[in-house]
Amino acid sequence: MAATTDTLADTPPPGNPVERLREAFNRLDGQQKMGLMIAIAAIIAIIVGTVLWSQQPDWKVLFSNIAEKDGGAIVASLEQQNIPHRMSDSGAIMVPANRVHEVRLKLASQGLPRGGMVGFELMENQKFGTSQFAEQVNYQRGLEGELARTIMSIGSVQSARVHLAIPKPSVFVREEQKPTASVLLNLYPGRGLEPAQIAGITHLVSSSVPQLASSNVTVLDQNGSMLSQLKNKLTEAGLDPTQIKYVREIENTIVQRIEEILKPVLGPENFKVQVAADIDFSQSEQTAEIYKPNSSPETSVIRSTQNNEMASVNQSAGGVPGALTNQPPVPATAPLTTPPTGNTGAPGKPGKPGENQGQVDAAGITAPLNALGQPISTTKNSTTNYEVDKTIRYTKQGMGNIRRLTTAVVVNHRKDVDKAGKPITKPLPEAEMKQINDLVREAMGFNKERGDSVSLANAPFTEITKPDHSLPVWKDPENISYAKDLLKYLLIAAIVAFLYLKVIQPSLKTMFPPPKPEEPTTAEGVAGAAGHVAISGEPGEDGEGAEVHIDHYAVKVQKARDIAQADPKAVANIIKDWMGANAA
């Protein structure tokens, strides 16, 4: 009993872990201490390096192929904003991948990059006393830069250069030289410009310079091909790109209408449609005047009426021709036989006062006389103009009318299964083909007078295997990014596991070796050793002297139970000693 108590008393109670580590470190010799320090330093270095490597960002290109002046301005702005960056071997500026878009927006707000060109900001730094020539040169440089920036906003244009040749105006020159311009475009790989875009660039430059005609603007690409000449050739040949586009739109519209009506009947992959449209782009104007035959006066509209009445005195010729005839008439004298003035009337009847007696001619018609007794001749004319029934027709025929439509439709055979269960195809019946033909005619707006035609064929389709253009899983950029991140974390976990199993755990076993068991000499010693085995989990000896190695907790507990059943008093004394030692 005393030996057991002494053995348990020699075992140091659990204290502060720092003190235990210090005591364990002091028990090591100089070589072990040096090895342990080197191992700890290596572990710390590996852990720090792994953490820094895992936190290192992925670098992506911010800008590439930029001018040196723009590159210097961008680097200065990044350093001012404390944004990490680096230069690649090809001269590209790289920033962390998660900040690419943010940095681009910040630089764009500062007007960077400028594309190696200057705009009208060149005019803001004019020095005092600048000559007119220098001011004109700076203005022309600024205008060229602004035009180049505007052209670069087109999606297919990567960069642009504009050169203006503006002659100096002079009052001593009769025929002034017109300004000209040249535009050099650097297009993105695999992209091109449509004729409408080329025309837009030409008119953009010509509208920005006074008296610059669009025909004096030359547009080139990076290969030296003259794009503006292609546009002029098409225009001279009568090929307007807008007209070609209009024809395609009409054809596509008709094809879409036919497909929409045939899809529910045949299925989307069982027919093909093609339409050719003949469009009339000529424009004509016609003016016609149509006159109807004369109608009766009762139904006609009077336009104007003119009545003329003329009275004249009939003077009979008298006298001898000659000078005497031209003498002025002598004063009139009333003859003795002339009835008194104012008495006129018919022959054989007395005249009434105030009337002149008329002269009776050979026909027995009495002509009126004037105051001198001369006969008066009266003429009356009446003219009536009627409105002419006229129709004026003005006709203007617009361009873009459809002359003729030609439609071709091919329908696939219907799929079926024969008696043996093999898939076969059968042609469609005539009634169904006629129904499809009628549907196509109605959908396209068939016009027989216009000369439209529809060709409908029924033939088996050849199955074409579409190539799979999708990237494999191991080539997908997104999957590659995920794999890199996963590999990074797996590598960190492997390093930590290696350090724990090969470095930390052996070092701990070296610093904290398990206590050696003591051989009991008495029953109490056996009980004490058994109790020590039950608590510490180290191997002890049984009553027969055989060595027992206990590797499992349940086995240890069962061993302690067996000892307690064999000698319960000894176990009780051991527990009392433990409690007394803890109380002390």
Coordinates of C-alpha atoms in Angstrom, one line a residue:
M1 CA 0.0 0.0 0.0
A2 CA 2.8 2.4 0.8
A3 CA 4.7 1.5 -2.3
T4 CA 1.7 2.2 -4.4
T5 CA 1.2 5.6 -2.7
D6 CA 4.8 6.5 -3.3
T7 CA 4.6 5.6 -7.0
L8 CA 1.5 7.8 -7.5
A9 CA 3.0 10.6 -5.6
D10 CA 6.1 10.6 -7.8
T11 CA 3.9 11.2 -10.9
P12 CA 3.8 15.0 -11.5
P13 CA 0.3 16.4 -11.6
P14 CA -0.8 18.0 -14.8
G15 CA 0.3 21.7 -14.8
N16 CA 0.5 24.6 -17.3
P17 CA 1.2 23.4 -20.9
V18 CA 3.8 26.2 -21.4
E19 CA 5.7 24.9 -18.3
R20 CA 5.5 21.4 -19.6
L21 CA 6.9 22.4 -23.0
R22 CA 9.7 24.4 -21.3
E23 CA 10.6 21.4 -19.1
A24 CA 10.5 19.1 -22.1
F25 CA 12.7 21.5 -24.1
N26 CA 15.2 21.7 -21.3
R27 CA 15.5 17.9 -21.1
L28 CA 16.7 17.9 -24.8
D29 CA 20.4 18.0 -25.5
G30 CA 22.0 20.7 -27.8
Q31 CA 21.7 18.7 -31.0
Q32 CA 18.0 17.9 -30.4
K33 CA 17.3 21.6 -29.6
M34 CA 19.0 22.7 -32.8
G35 CA 17.1 20.2 -34.9
L36 CA 13.8 21.2 -33.3
M37 CA 14.4 24.9 -34.0
I38 CA 15.3 24.2 -37.6
A39 CA 12.1 22.1 -38.0
I40 CA 9.9 24.8 -36.4
A41 CA 11.5 27.5 -38.7
A42 CA 10.9 25.3 -41.7
I43 CA 7.3 24.7 -40.8
I44 CA 6.7 28.4 -40.3
A45 CA 8.4 29.2 -43.6
I46 CA 6.4 26.6 -45.5
I47 CA 3.1 27.7 -43.9
V48 CA 3.7 31.4 -44.6
G49 CA 4.8 30.7 -48.2
T50 CA 1.8 28.5 -48.8
V51 CA -0.6 31.1 -47.4
L52 CA 1.0 33.9 -49.5
W53 CA 0.9 31.7 -52.6
S54 CA -2.7 30.9 -52.1
Q55 CA -3.6 34.6 -51.6
Q56 CA -1.6 35.6 -54.7
P57 CA -4.2 37.0 -57.3
D58 CA -4.6 35.9 -60.8
W59 CA -3.2 38.5 -63.2
K60 CA -5.1 39.6 -66.3
V61 CA -4.3 42.0 -69.1
L62 CA -5.6 45.5 -68.5
F63 CA -4.3 47.1 -71.7
S64 CA -2.0 45.8 -74.5
N65 CA -0.5 47.3 -77.6
I66 CA -0.7 50.9 -76.3
A67 CA 1.5 53.8 -76.9
E68 CA 4.4 54.6 -74.5
K69 CA 2.9 57.9 -73.5
D70 CA -0.4 56.3 -72.6
G71 CA 1.4 53.4 -70.8
G72 CA 3.3 55.9 -68.7
A73 CA 0.1 57.8 -67.8
I74 CA -1.7 54.6 -66.9
V75 CA 1.1 53.3 -64.7
A76 CA 1.3 56.7 -62.9
S77 CA -2.5 56.6 -62.3
L78 CA -2.3 53.0 -60.9
E79 CA 0.5 53.9 -58.6
Q80 CA -1.4 57.0 -57.4
Q81 CA -4.4 54.8 -56.6
N82 CA -2.3 52.1 -54.9
I83 CA -3.5 49.4 -57.4
P84 CA -1.1 46.4 -57.8
H85 CA 0.1 46.0 -61.3
R86 CA 3.0 44.6 -63.3
M87 CA 4.3 44.6 -66.9
S88 CA 4.4 41.4 -68.9
D89 CA 7.2 40.5 -71.3
S90 CA 5.1 41.6 -74.3
G91 CA 4.6 45.1 -72.7
A92 CA 1.0 44.6 -71.6
I93 CA -0.1 46.1 -68.3
M94 CA -1.6 43.5 -65.9
V95 CA -3.7 43.9 -62.8
P96 CA -5.5 41.4 -60.5
A97 CA -8.3 39.6 -62.3
N98 CA -11.0 40.7 -59.8
R99 CA -10.2 44.4 -60.4
V100 CA -9.9 44.6 -64.2
H101 CA -13.3 46.1 -64.9
E102 CA -13.1 48.5 -61.9
V103 CA -9.7 49.8 -63.0
R104 CA -10.8 50.2 -66.6
L105 CA -13.8 52.3 -65.5
K106 CA -11.6 54.5 -63.3
L107 CA -9.1 55.0 -66.1
A108 CA -11.9 55.8 -68.6
S109 CA -13.1 58.5 -66.3
Q110 CA -9.6 60.1 -66.6
G111 CA -9.6 59.8 -70.4
L112 CA -7.1 56.9 -70.5
P113 CA -5.9 55.5 -72.7
R114 CA -6.0 58.3 -75.3
G115 CA -4.9 55.9 -78.1
G116 CA -1.6 57.7 -78.7
M117 CA -3.3 60.8 -80.1
V118 CA -4.4 64.2 -78.9
G119 CA -7.7 65.9 -79.3
F120 CA -8.9 69.4 -78.6
E121 CA -7.3 69.2 -75.2
L122 CA -4.2 70.4 -77.1
M123 CA -5.9 73.8 -77.4
E124 CA -6.3 74.1 -73.7
N125 CA -2.5 74.5 -73.1
Q126 CA -2.0 77.4 -75.5
K127 CA 0.9 79.6 -74.5
F128 CA 0.8 83.3 -74.5
G129 CA 2.2 84.7 -77.8
T130 CA 1.5 81.6 -79.9
S131 CA 1.6 82.4 -83.6
Q132 CA -1.4 82.0 -85.8
F133 CA 0.4 79.3 -87.8
A134 CA 1.1 77.3 -84.6
E135 CA -2.5 77.7 -83.5
Q136 CA -3.8 76.5 -86.9
V137 CA -1.5 73.5 -86.7
N138 CA -2.7 72.6 -83.2
Y139 CA -6.3 73.0 -84.3
Q140 CA -5.7 70.6 -87.2
R141 CA -4.0 68.1 -85.0
G142 CA -6.8 68.3 -82.4
L143 CA -9.4 67.8 -85.2
E144 CA -7.6 64.8 -86.5
G145 CA -7.4 63.3 -83.1
E146 CA -11.1 63.9 -82.3
L147 CA -12.1 62.3 -85.7
A148 CA -9.9 59.3 -85.0
R149 CA -11.5 58.8 -81.5
T150 CA -14.9 59.0 -83.0
I151 CA -14.1 56.5 -85.7
M152 CA -12.6 54.1 -83.1
S153 CA -16.0 54.0 -81.4
I154 CA -17.2 51.7 -84.2
G155 CA -17.2 48.1 -83.1
S156 CA -15.0 46.7 -85.8
V157 CA -12.3 49.4 -85.7
Q158 CA -9.4 48.7 -83.3
S159 CA -7.5 52.0 -84.0
A160 CA -7.7 54.8 -86.5
R161 CA -5.5 57.6 -87.9
V162 CA -6.9 60.6 -89.7
H163 CA -4.8 63.0 -91.9
L164 CA -6.2 66.2 -93.2
A165 CA -4.8 68.3 -96.0
I166 CA -6.4 71.7 -95.6
P167 CA -5.1 74.4 -98.0
K168 CA -4.5 77.9 -96.9
P169 CA -7.2 80.2 -98.2
S170 CA -6.0 83.1 -100.4
V171 CA -7.8 86.0 -102.0
F172 CA -5.3 86.1 -104.9
V173 CA -6.1 82.7 -106.3
R174 CA -9.1 82.3 -108.6
E175 CA -9.6 78.6 -108.2
E176 CA -8.9 77.5 -104.7
Q177 CA -7.7 74.0 -104.0
K178 CA -10.2 71.8 -102.2
P179 CA -9.3 70.1 -98.9
T180 CA -8.7 66.3 -98.8
A181 CA -8.6 63.7 -96.1
S182 CA -7.2 60.2 -95.6
V183 CA -8.3 57.7 -93.0
L184 CA -6.3 54.6 -92.0
L185 CA -8.3 51.9 -90.1
N186 CA -6.8 49.0 -88.1
L187 CA -9.6 46.5 -87.9
Y188 CA -9.9 43.6 -85.4
P189 CA -8.9 40.2 -86.7
G190 CA -11.7 38.5 -88.6
R191 CA -13.9 41.6 -88.9
G192 CA -14.8 43.9 -91.7
L193 CA -16.8 47.0 -92.5
E194 CA -20.0 47.0 -94.6
P195 CA -20.3 49.5 -97.4
A196 CA -22.8 51.5 -95.3
Q197 CA -20.3 51.9 -92.5
I198 CA -17.6 53.0 -95.0
A199 CA -20.0 55.6 -96.4
G200 CA -20.7 56.7 -92.8
I201 CA -17.0 57.2 -92.1
T202 CA -16.6 59.1 -95.3
H203 CA -19.5 61.5 -94.6
L204 CA -18.4 61.9 -91.0
V205 CA -15.0 63.2 -92.1
S206 CA -16.3 65.3 -94.9
S207 CA -19.0 66.9 -92.6
S208 CA -16.3 67.9 -90.1
V209 CA -14.1 69.9 -92.4
P210 CA -15.5 72.9 -94.3
Q211 CA -15.7 72.5 -98.1
L212 CA -14.5 68.9 -98.0
A213 CA -16.4 66.7 -100.4
S214 CA -17.0 63.1 -99.6
S215 CA -15.4 62.1 -102.9
N216 CA -12.1 63.6 -101.6
V217 CA -12.0 61.3 -98.6
T218 CA -9.8 58.1 -98.9
V219 CA -10.4 55.2 -96.5
L220 CA -7.7 52.4 -96.2
D221 CA -7.4 49.4 -93.9
Q222 CA -4.3 47.9 -92.3
N223 CA -3.7 45.8 -95.4
G224 CA -3.6 48.8 -97.7
S225 CA -6.9 48.0 -99.4
M226 CA -8.9 51.1 -100.4
L227 CA -12.3 50.7 -98.9
S228 CA -13.7 53.9 -100.2
Q229 CA -12.9 52.9 -103.8
L230 CA -15.0 49.7 -103.4
K231 CA -17.9 51.8 -102.2
N232 CA -17.6 54.2 -105.2
K233 CA -17.4 51.3 -107.7
L234 CA -20.5 49.8 -106.3
T235 CA -22.3 53.1 -106.6
E236 CA -21.2 53.7 -110.1
A237 CA -22.3 50.2 -111.1
G238 CA -25.7 50.9 -109.8
L239 CA -25.4 48.5 -106.9
D240 CA -26.7 50.3 -103.8
P241 CA -26.0 48.3 -100.6
T242 CA -29.3 49.5 -99.2
Q243 CA -31.2 48.0 -102.1
I244 CA -29.5 44.6 -101.7
K245 CA -30.3 44.7 -98.1
Y246 CA -33.9 45.5 -98.9
V247 CA -34.2 42.5 -101.3
R248 CA -32.8 40.2 -98.6
E249 CA -35.3 41.5 -96.0
I250 CA -38.2 40.8 -98.4
E251 CA -36.9 37.3 -99.1
N252 CA -36.3 36.5 -95.5
T253 CA -39.8 37.8 -94.5
I254 CA -41.5 35.6 -97.1
V255 CA -39.4 32.6 -96.0
Q256 CA -40.3 33.2 -92.4
R257 CA -44.0 33.4 -93.3
I258 CA -43.9 30.1 -95.1
E259 CA -41.9 28.4 -92.4
E260 CA -44.4 29.6 -89.7
I261 CA -47.3 28.0 -91.6
L262 CA -45.5 24.7 -92.4
K263 CA -43.9 24.0 -89.0
P264 CA -47.1 22.8 -87.3
V265 CA -47.8 20.5 -90.3
L266 CA -44.4 19.0 -91.2
G267 CA -42.2 19.8 -88.3
P268 CA -39.2 22.2 -88.2
E269 CA -36.6 19.8 -89.7
N270 CA -38.8 18.3 -92.5
F271 CA -38.8 21.0 -95.1
K272 CA -36.6 23.7 -96.6
V273 CA -37.7 27.0 -98.2
Q274 CA -35.9 29.4 -100.5
V275 CA -37.4 32.6 -102.0
A276 CA -35.9 34.7 -104.8
A277 CA -37.5 38.2 -105.2
D278 CA -37.2 40.4 -108.3
I279 CA -37.5 44.0 -107.1
D280 CA -38.1 47.0 -109.3
F281 CA -36.0 50.0 -108.0
S282 CA -36.9 52.3 -111.0
Q283 CA -38.9 55.4 -110.2
S284 CA -41.2 57.1 -112.8
E285 CA -43.6 60.0 -112.9
Q286 CA -46.5 60.5 -115.3
T287 CA -48.9 63.4 -116.0
A288 CA -51.9 62.8 -118.2
E289 CA -54.7 65.2 -119.4
I290 CA -57.9 63.5 -120.6
Y291 CA -60.6 65.4 -122.5
K292 CA -64.1 64.1 -122.9
P293 CA -66.3 64.7 -126.1
N294 CA -68.4 67.9 -126.3
S295 CA -71.6 67.6 -124.4
S296 CA -74.9 69.4 -124.9
P297 CA -75.2 73.1 -123.8
E298 CA -78.0 72.2 -121.4
T299 CA -75.6 69.9 -119.4
S300 CA -72.5 72.0 -119.8
V301 CA -71.3 74.7 -117.4
I302 CA -71.0 78.2 -118.9
R303 CA -67.6 79.5 -118.4
S304 CA -68.1 83.1 -119.8
T305 CA -70.6 85.0 -122.0
Q306 CA -69.6 88.0 -124.2
N307 CA -72.2 90.3 -125.9
N308 CA -71.1 93.0 -128.4
E309 CA -73.4 95.6 -130.0
M310 CA -72.0 98.1 -132.5
A311 CA -73.9 101.0 -134.4
S312 CA -72.4 103.0 -137.3
V313 CA -73.6 105.8 -139.7
N314 CA -73.7 104.8 -143.4
Q315 CA -72.3 107.8 -145.4
S316 CA -72.8 107.7 -149.1
A317 CA -70.0 108.7 -151.4
G318 CA -70.5 112.0 -153.1
G319 CA -68.7 114.6 -155.1
V320 CA -66.0 114.5 -157.7
P321 CA -63.0 112.6 -156.7
G322 CA -60.2 115.0 -156.1
A323 CA -59.3 117.9 -154.0
L324 CA -62.8 119.2 -153.8
T325 CA -64.0 116.1 -152.2
N326 CA -61.7 116.6 -149.3
Q327 CA -63.1 120.0 -148.5
P328 CA -64.9 120.3 -145.2
P329 CA -68.6 120.1 -145.4
V330 CA -70.5 123.4 -145.7
P331 CA -72.9 124.4 -143.0
A332 CA -76.0 122.4 -143.2
T333 CA -79.2 124.2 -144.3
A334 CA -82.6 122.8 -144.0
P335 CA -84.4 122.4 -147.4
L336 CA -87.8 123.9 -147.8
T337 CA -89.3 120.5 -148.5
T338 CA -87.8 118.9 -145.4
P339 CA -90.4 118.4 -142.7
P340 CA -89.9 120.2 -139.5
T341 CA -87.4 118.7 -137.0
G342 CA -89.0 116.4 -134.5
N343 CA -91.6 115.0 -136.9
T344 CA -90.7 111.4 -137.8
G345 CA -92.7 108.5 -138.7
A346 CA -93.5 105.9 -141.2
P347 CA -94.0 106.8 -144.9
G348 CA -97.4 108.3 -145.5
K349 CA -97.9 108.9 -141.8
P350 CA -97.3 112.1 -139.9
G351 CA -94.4 111.9 -137.5
K352 CA -94.8 112.5 -133.9
P353 CA -93.0 115.2 -132.1
G354 CA -89.5 114.1 -130.9
E355 CA -89.1 111.3 -133.4
N356 CA -87.0 111.0 -136.6
Q357 CA -88.4 109.6 -139.7
G358 CA -86.5 106.5 -140.8
Q359 CA -85.2 105.7 -144.3
V360 CA -86.9 102.8 -146.1
D361 CA -84.5 100.6 -148.1
A362 CA -85.2 98.4 -151.1
A363 CA -86.4 95.6 -148.8
G364 CA -88.9 97.7 -147.2
I365 CA -87.0 97.8 -143.8
T366 CA -86.9 101.1 -142.2
A367 CA -83.4 102.0 -141.0
P368 CA -83.0 104.4 -138.1
L369 CA -81.7 107.8 -138.9
N370 CA -79.4 110.0 -136.8
A371 CA -80.0 113.7 -136.1
L372 CA -78.6 114.6 -139.5
G373 CA -80.9 112.2 -141.2
Q374 CA -78.2 109.7 -142.0
P375 CA -79.1 106.0 -141.7
I376 CA -77.6 104.0 -138.7
S377 CA -76.2 100.4 -139.1
T378 CA -76.5 98.3 -135.9
T379 CA -74.4 95.0 -135.4
K380 CA -74.9 92.6 -132.4
N381 CA -72.5 89.7 -131.5
S382 CA -73.0 87.2 -128.6
T383 CA -70.3 84.7 -127.6
T384 CA -70.8 82.0 -124.9
N385 CA -67.9 79.8 -123.7
Y386 CA -68.6 76.5 -122.0
E387 CA -66.2 74.6 -119.6
V388 CA -64.3 71.8 -121.1
D389 CA -64.6 68.4 -119.4
K390 CA -60.9 67.7 -118.7
T391 CA -59.2 65.3 -116.3
I392 CA -55.6 65.8 -115.2
R393 CA -54.0 62.7 -113.7
Y394 CA -50.5 62.8 -112.0
T395 CA -49.0 59.4 -111.2
K396 CA -45.7 58.8 -109.3
Q397 CA -44.5 55.2 -109.1
G398 CA -42.4 54.5 -106.1
M399 CA -39.3 52.3 -106.1
G400 CA -39.1 48.9 -104.5
N401 CA -42.1 47.2 -106.1
I402 CA -42.1 43.4 -106.5
R403 CA -41.9 42.3 -110.0
R404 CA -41.8 38.6 -109.5
L405 CA -41.5 36.0 -106.7
T406 CA -39.9 32.6 -107.2
T407 CA -40.3 30.1 -104.3
A408 CA -38.8 26.6 -104.0
V409 CA -39.9 24.2 -101.3
V410 CA -38.6 20.7 -100.7
V411 CA -40.4 18.4 -98.2
N412 CA -38.9 15.4 -96.6
H413 CA -40.4 11.9 -96.8
R414 CA -42.5 10.7 -94.0
K415 CA -40.7 8.4 -91.6
D416 CA -42.3 5.0 -91.0
V417 CA -41.5 1.4 -89.9
D418 CA -41.8 -1.7 -92.1
K419 CA -43.0 -5.1 -91.1
A420 CA -39.5 -6.1 -89.9
G421 CA -39.4 -3.1 -87.6
K422 CA -36.8 -1.2 -89.7
P423 CA -37.2 2.5 -90.2
I424 CA -38.2 3.5 -93.7
T425 CA -39.4 6.7 -95.4
K426 CA -42.5 7.1 -97.6
P427 CA -43.4 10.0 -100.0
L428 CA -46.3 12.1 -99.1
P429 CA -49.6 11.5 -100.9
E430 CA -50.7 13.8 -103.8
A431 CA -53.5 15.3 -101.8
E432 CA -51.2 16.4 -99.0
M433 CA -48.7 17.8 -101.5
K434 CA -51.4 19.8 -103.1
Q435 CA -52.5 21.1 -99.7
I436 CA -48.9 22.2 -98.9
N437 CA -48.7 23.9 -102.3
D438 CA -51.8 25.9 -101.6
L439 CA -50.5 26.9 -98.2
V440 CA -47.2 28.1 -99.7
R441 CA -49.1 30.1 -102.4
E442 CA -51.3 31.8 -99.8
A443 CA -48.4 32.5 -97.4
M444 CA -46.2 34.1 -100.1
G445 CA -49.0 36.2 -101.7
F446 CA -48.9 34.4 -105.0
N447 CA -49.9 36.6 -108.0
K448 CA -50.4 34.9 -111.3
E449 CA -50.5 38.1 -113.3
R450 CA -47.1 39.1 -111.9
G451 CA -45.6 35.8 -113.0
D452 CA -44.9 34.2 -109.6
S453 CA -44.0 30.6 -109.5
V454 CA -43.8 27.9 -106.8
S455 CA -41.8 24.7 -107.1
L456 CA -42.7 22.0 -104.6
A457 CA -40.6 18.8 -104.4
N458 CA -40.9 15.7 -102.1
A459 CA -37.6 13.9 -101.5
P460 CA -35.8 12.1 -98.6
F461 CA -33.4 14.2 -96.6
T462 CA -29.9 13.0 -96.0
E463 CA -29.1 12.9 -92.3
I464 CA -26.1 15.1 -91.6
T465 CA -24.4 14.7 -88.3
K466 CA -23.7 18.2 -86.9
P467 CA -20.2 18.5 -85.5
D468 CA -19.9 19.2 -81.9
H469 CA -18.2 22.5 -81.5
S470 CA -18.5 22.5 -77.7
L471 CA -15.2 22.5 -75.8
P472 CA -14.3 19.4 -73.8
V473 CA -14.6 19.6 -70.0
W474 CA -10.9 19.8 -69.5
K475 CA -10.6 22.7 -72.0
D476 CA -13.4 24.8 -70.7
P477 CA -11.8 28.0 -69.3
E478 CA -14.3 28.1 -66.4
N479 CA -13.5 24.5 -65.4
I480 CA -9.8 25.2 -65.7
S481 CA -10.2 28.1 -63.3
Y482 CA -12.1 25.9 -60.8
A483 CA -9.5 23.1 -61.2
K484 CA -6.7 25.6 -60.4
D485 CA -8.4 26.8 -57.3
L486 CA -9.2 23.3 -56.1
L487 CA -5.6 22.1 -56.8
K488 CA -4.3 25.1 -54.8
Y489 CA -6.3 24.2 -51.8
L490 CA -5.6 20.5 -52.1
L491 CA -1.9 21.3 -52.2
I492 CA -2.2 23.4 -49.1
A493 CA -4.0 20.5 -47.3
A494 CA -1.4 18.0 -48.4
I495 CA 1.5 20.2 -47.1
V496 CA -0.3 20.7 -43.8
A497 CA -0.9 16.9 -43.4
F498 CA 2.7 16.1 -44.3
L499 CA 4.0 18.6 -41.7
Y500 CA 1.7 17.2 -39.1
L501 CA 2.5 13.5 -39.7
K502 CA 6.2 13.8 -40.5
V503 CA 7.4 16.7 -38.4
I504 CA 5.0 17.8 -35.7
Q505 CA 3.8 14.4 -34.4
P506 CA 7.3 12.9 -34.2
S507 CA 8.6 16.0 -32.4
L508 CA 5.8 15.8 -29.8
K509 CA 6.5 12.2 -29.2
T510 CA 10.2 13.1 -28.7
M511 CA 9.3 16.0 -26.3
F512 CA 6.7 14.1 -24.4
P513 CA 7.8 10.4 -24.1
P514 CA 5.3 8.0 -22.3
P515 CA 6.3 7.2 -18.6
K516 CA 7.8 3.8 -18.1
P517 CA 5.8 1.3 -16.0
E518 CA 7.1 -0.1 -12.7
E519 CA 7.0 -3.7 -11.7
P520 CA 4.7 -4.3 -8.7
T521 CA 6.1 -6.5 -5.8
T522 CA 3.0 -6.9 -3.7
A523 CA -0.7 -7.2 -4.1
E524 CA -1.1 -3.5 -3.5
G525 CA 1.6 -2.8 -6.0
V526 CA -0.3 -5.0 -8.5
A527 CA -3.4 -3.1 -7.8
G528 CA -1.6 0.2 -8.0
A529 CA 0.0 -0.8 -11.3
A530 CA -3.4 -1.9 -12.6
G531 CA -4.9 1.4 -11.5
H532 CA -2.1 3.2 -13.2
V533 CA -2.7 1.2 -16.4
A534 CA -6.4 2.0 -16.2
I535 CA -5.7 5.7 -15.9
S536 CA -2.6 6.3 -18.0
G537 CA -3.3 3.6 -20.6
E538 CA 0.3 2.2 -20.5
P539 CA 1.1 -1.6 -20.4
G540 CA 1.3 -3.3 -17.0
E541 CA 1.7 -6.9 -15.6
D542 CA -1.0 -9.2 -14.4
G543 CA -0.8 -11.7 -11.4
E544 CA 0.9 -14.4 -13.6
G545 CA 3.7 -12.1 -14.8
A546 CA 2.6 -11.9 -18.5
E547 CA 3.0 -8.5 -20.3
V548 CA -0.3 -7.1 -21.5
H549 CA -0.4 -4.4 -24.3
I550 CA -3.7 -2.5 -24.3
D551 CA -4.5 -0.5 -27.4
H552 CA -8.1 0.2 -27.0
Y553 CA -10.1 2.2 -24.5
A554 CA -12.7 -0.5 -23.9
V555 CA -10.1 -3.1 -23.2
K556 CA -8.5 -0.8 -20.6
V557 CA -11.8 -0.2 -18.9
Q558 CA -12.5 -3.9 -18.8
K559 CA -9.1 -4.5 -17.3
A560 CA -9.7 -1.9 -14.6
R561 CA -13.1 -3.6 -13.8
D562 CA -11.4 -7.0 -13.4
I563 CA -8.8 -5.5 -11.0
A564 CA -11.6 -3.8 -9.0
Q565 CA -13.5 -7.1 -8.7
A566 CA -10.4 -9.0 -7.7
D567 CA -9.3 -6.6 -5.0
P568 CA -11.9 -3.9 -4.3
K569 CA -10.2 -2.7 -1.1
A570 CA -7.0 -1.9 -2.9
V571 CA -8.8 0.1 -5.5
A572 CA -10.7 2.0 -2.8
N573 CA -7.5 2.9 -1.1
I574 CA -6.0 4.1 -4.3
I575 CA -8.9 6.4 -5.0
K576 CA -8.7 7.7 -1.4
D577 CA -5.0 8.5 -1.9
W578 CA -5.8 10.3 -5.1
M579 CA -8.4 12.4 -3.5
G580 CA -6.1 13.2 -0.6
A581 CA -3.3 14.2 -2.9
N582 CA -5.6 16.5 -4.9
A583 CA -6.9 18.1 -1.7
A584 CA -3.4 18.8 -0.6

